């Protein structure tokens, strides 16, 4: 893509097979983001392993500062019902608690009877979960990594995140030519909004 002026194009890798699981760390490194397609993945591996791999993939993606989306059958019952099951509500909440950047609807909004309601329900659960979201444990785990990686971007992102973590500031305006510094700061999940200023409008999304 670089040869065809596509350097700005972001790649989201869909994880849906045993092969992807076996090569997950390499895939995350080569991708800009990850989507965990739990429905297809559940056909490839035992159903009771899906939550484990969901947690592991989210953790690995966050450690590398990559976006991660949790998808498929999150509010499945809402294809035919205006009210989700308690298990579905817990599932969405748990995805946020693990640190997912996004939760995704599929059939619920594409072909279900209650698409608007499904979006509202998903939004309400995510907003509620984000209020309780606590990042100190992950934040502290980054200290050792920063100590071993003395790159300027890593050090700057850590210092910015440290300042924002206090909750004293609501916003951080970050200048970033490539957008990479924004991702580095965001992976710490600081307690503030991060506003990115980039020089290339192709990076705006």
Short mmCIF file of C-alpha atoms in Angstrom, two decimals:
data_model
loop_
_atom_site.label_atom_id
_atom_site.label_comp_id
_atom_site.label_asym_id
_atom_site.label_seq_id
_atom_site.Cartn_x
_atom_site.Cartn_y
_atom_site.Cartn_z
CA UNK A 1 0.00 0.00 0.00
CA UNK A 2 2.89 2.35 0.68
CA UNK A 3 3.86 2.19 -2.99
CA UNK A 4 0.34 3.28 -4.00
CA UNK A 5 0.07 6.26 -1.65
CA UNK A 6 -1.79 4.17 0.90
CA UNK A 7 0.58 4.66 3.82
CA UNK A 8 -2.16 6.39 5.80
CA UNK A 9 -4.57 3.44 5.51
CA UNK A 10 -5.14 1.67 8.82
CA UNK A 11 -5.31 -2.13 8.99
CA UNK A 12 -7.73 -3.81 11.40
CA UNK A 13 -7.05 -7.54 11.62
CA UNK A 14 -10.01 -9.82 12.27
CA UNK A 15 -9.21 -12.62 14.71
CA UNK A 16 -11.50 -15.55 13.93
CA UNK A 17 -9.42 -18.73 13.65
CA UNK A 18 -6.98 -21.02 15.45
CA UNK A 19 -4.25 -19.88 13.08
CA UNK A 20 -4.80 -16.29 14.14
CA UNK A 21 -4.68 -17.31 17.80
CA UNK A 22 -1.36 -19.12 17.30
CA UNK A 23 0.15 -16.06 15.62
CA UNK A 24 -1.63 -13.41 17.65
CA UNK A 25 1.42 -11.48 18.86
CA UNK A 26 2.86 -11.19 15.37
CA UNK A 27 -0.53 -10.17 13.96
CA UNK A 28 -0.94 -7.45 16.59
CA UNK A 29 2.52 -6.07 15.84
CA UNK A 30 1.74 -5.88 12.11
CA UNK A 31 -1.72 -4.33 12.57
CA UNK A 32 -3.07 -0.92 13.51
CA UNK A 33 -5.94 -2.53 15.36
CA UNK A 34 -7.56 -5.86 16.20
CA UNK A 35 -11.16 -7.07 15.98
CA UNK A 36 -12.07 -10.14 18.03
CA UNK A 37 -14.77 -11.91 15.99
CA UNK A 38 -16.07 -14.11 18.78
CA UNK A 39 -18.78 -15.81 16.76
CA UNK A 40 -16.46 -17.28 14.14
CA UNK A 41 -13.72 -17.81 16.72
CA UNK A 42 -16.14 -19.85 18.83
CA UNK A 43 -16.55 -22.28 15.93
CA UNK A 44 -12.79 -22.79 15.71
CA UNK A 45 -11.95 -23.22 19.39
CA UNK A 46 -13.89 -24.59 22.41
CA UNK A 47 -16.59 -22.15 23.52
CA UNK A 48 -15.17 -22.05 27.05
CA UNK A 49 -11.83 -20.80 25.69
CA UNK A 50 -13.31 -17.74 23.99
CA UNK A 51 -13.42 -15.53 27.15
CA UNK A 52 -9.82 -16.43 27.94
CA UNK A 53 -8.57 -15.48 24.49
CA UNK A 54 -10.69 -12.33 24.47
CA UNK A 55 -8.98 -11.22 27.68
CA UNK A 56 -5.52 -12.21 26.44
CA UNK A 57 -5.88 -10.49 23.06
CA UNK A 58 -7.14 -7.26 24.65
CA UNK A 59 -4.20 -7.26 27.04
CA UNK A 60 -1.64 -7.90 24.29
CA UNK A 61 -3.16 -5.22 22.06
CA UNK A 62 -3.15 -2.66 24.84
CA UNK A 63 0.46 -3.40 25.71
CA UNK A 64 1.38 -2.53 22.13
CA UNK A 65 -0.89 0.50 22.01
CA UNK A 66 -3.18 -1.00 19.37
CA UNK A 67 -6.93 -0.49 19.18
CA UNK A 68 -9.03 -3.55 19.95
CA UNK A 69 -12.69 -4.15 19.08
CA UNK A 70 -14.87 -6.84 20.67
CA UNK A 71 -17.52 -8.04 18.24
CA UNK A 72 -20.24 -10.60 17.53
CA UNK A 73 -23.25 -11.73 19.59
CA UNK A 74 -22.88 -9.03 22.19
CA UNK A 75 -26.60 -8.25 22.31
CA UNK A 76 -27.76 -11.16 20.17
CA UNK A 77 -31.21 -11.48 21.75
CA UNK A 78 -32.03 -7.91 20.71
CA UNK A 79 -32.46 -9.04 17.12
CA UNK A 80 -35.93 -10.10 18.29
CA UNK A 81 -36.35 -8.45 21.69
CA UNK A 82 -36.20 -4.79 22.78
CA UNK A 83 -34.57 -5.81 26.07
CA UNK A 84 -31.18 -7.56 26.41
CA UNK A 85 -30.53 -10.49 28.70
CA UNK A 86 -28.62 -9.93 31.94
CA UNK A 87 -25.81 -12.09 30.60
CA UNK A 88 -25.47 -9.86 27.54
CA UNK A 89 -25.35 -6.72 29.67
CA UNK A 90 -22.59 -8.30 31.75
CA UNK A 91 -20.73 -9.35 28.60
CA UNK A 92 -20.62 -5.81 27.22
CA UNK A 93 -19.68 -4.38 30.61
CA UNK A 94 -16.87 -6.92 30.98
CA UNK A 95 -15.41 -6.03 27.58
CA UNK A 96 -15.12 -2.40 28.66
CA UNK A 97 -13.67 -3.43 32.01
CA UNK A 98 -10.98 -5.43 30.21
CA UNK A 99 -9.96 -2.31 28.30
CA UNK A 100 -11.52 -2.79 24.86
CA UNK A 101 -11.55 0.37 22.75
CA UNK A 102 -14.89 -0.49 21.14
CA UNK A 103 -17.75 -2.96 21.27
CA UNK A 104 -19.51 -3.75 18.02
CA UNK A 105 -23.01 -4.72 16.97
CA UNK A 106 -23.68 -6.83 13.89
CA UNK A 107 -27.01 -8.56 13.27
CA UNK A 108 -28.61 -6.56 16.07
CA UNK A 109 -28.37 -3.34 14.08
CA UNK A 110 -28.01 -4.73 10.54
CA UNK A 111 -31.06 -6.97 10.33
CA UNK A 112 -32.68 -7.07 13.77
CA UNK A 113 -36.11 -5.78 14.70
CA UNK A 114 -34.77 -3.25 17.22
CA UNK A 115 -31.64 -1.62 15.73
CA UNK A 116 -32.07 1.77 17.39
CA UNK A 117 -32.81 0.22 20.76
CA UNK A 118 -29.76 -2.04 20.45
CA UNK A 119 -27.48 0.93 19.82
CA UNK A 120 -28.95 2.82 22.77
CA UNK A 121 -28.59 -0.18 25.07
CA UNK A 122 -24.99 -0.73 24.00
CA UNK A 123 -24.22 2.95 24.55
CA UNK A 124 -25.79 2.98 28.01
CA UNK A 125 -23.87 -0.09 29.15
CA UNK A 126 -20.56 1.24 27.84
CA UNK A 127 -21.06 4.66 29.44
CA UNK A 128 -21.92 3.05 32.77
CA UNK A 129 -18.91 0.75 32.61
CA UNK A 130 -16.58 3.62 31.75
CA UNK A 131 -17.64 5.46 34.91
CA UNK A 132 -16.28 2.62 36.99
CA UNK A 133 -13.32 1.84 34.80
CA UNK A 134 -10.17 1.65 36.92
CA UNK A 135 -6.81 1.62 35.22
CA UNK A 136 -4.27 1.86 38.02
CA UNK A 137 -3.22 -1.81 37.85
CA UNK A 138 -2.47 -1.67 34.12
CA UNK A 139 -0.97 1.78 34.49
CA UNK A 140 1.49 0.55 37.12
CA UNK A 141 2.48 -2.42 34.97
CA UNK A 142 3.72 -0.01 32.32
CA UNK A 143 6.44 1.40 34.58
CA UNK A 144 8.79 -1.51 34.02
CA UNK A 145 8.22 -1.42 30.27
CA UNK A 146 8.99 2.30 30.14
CA UNK A 147 12.16 1.74 32.16
CA UNK A 148 13.35 -0.75 29.55
CA UNK A 149 12.37 1.36 26.56
CA UNK A 150 14.03 4.76 26.57
CA UNK A 151 12.64 5.97 23.22
CA UNK A 152 11.59 9.61 23.31
CA UNK A 153 8.02 8.80 22.29
CA UNK A 154 7.65 6.24 25.08
CA UNK A 155 9.04 8.62 27.69
CA UNK A 156 6.91 11.55 26.53
CA UNK A 157 3.74 9.46 26.47
CA UNK A 158 4.41 8.14 29.95
CA UNK A 159 5.01 11.61 31.38
CA UNK A 160 1.86 13.00 29.76
CA UNK A 161 -0.21 10.05 31.02
CA UNK A 162 1.24 10.50 34.52
CA UNK A 163 0.10 14.12 34.61
CA UNK A 164 -3.37 13.31 33.27
CA UNK A 165 -3.87 10.39 35.64
CA UNK A 166 -4.26 12.80 38.57
CA UNK A 167 -7.62 13.92 37.18
CA UNK A 168 -6.62 17.58 37.52
CA UNK A 169 -6.85 18.15 33.77
CA UNK A 170 -9.82 17.24 31.60
CA UNK A 171 -8.14 17.59 28.20
CA UNK A 172 -4.74 17.08 26.61
CA UNK A 173 -3.92 18.60 23.21
CA UNK A 174 -1.24 16.53 21.51
CA UNK A 175 0.67 17.46 18.35
CA UNK A 176 1.64 14.34 16.42
CA UNK A 177 2.83 14.10 12.82
CA UNK A 178 2.14 10.38 12.44
CA UNK A 179 -0.46 9.83 15.15
CA UNK A 180 1.78 7.33 16.95
CA UNK A 181 2.28 9.53 19.99
CA UNK A 182 -1.49 9.73 20.42
CA UNK A 183 -1.71 5.94 20.53
CA UNK A 184 1.17 5.72 23.00
CA UNK A 185 -0.59 8.10 25.39
CA UNK A 186 -4.01 6.52 24.90
CA UNK A 187 -2.81 3.02 25.79
CA UNK A 188 -2.37 4.16 29.40
CA UNK A 189 -6.07 5.07 29.51
CA UNK A 190 -5.45 8.36 31.36
CA UNK A 191 -8.32 10.06 33.12
CA UNK A 192 -8.79 12.79 30.47
CA UNK A 193 -9.84 13.43 26.89
CA UNK A 194 -6.98 13.35 24.38
CA UNK A 195 -7.30 15.76 21.44
CA UNK A 196 -4.90 15.02 18.61
CA UNK A 197 -3.60 17.63 16.17
CA UNK A 198 -2.05 16.08 13.05
CA UNK A 199 -0.55 17.56 9.89
CA UNK A 200 -2.15 15.07 7.49
CA UNK A 201 -5.94 15.07 7.15
CA UNK A 202 -5.77 11.42 6.08
CA UNK A 203 -4.98 10.56 9.68
CA UNK A 204 -8.26 12.05 10.92
CA UNK A 205 -10.80 9.32 11.73
#
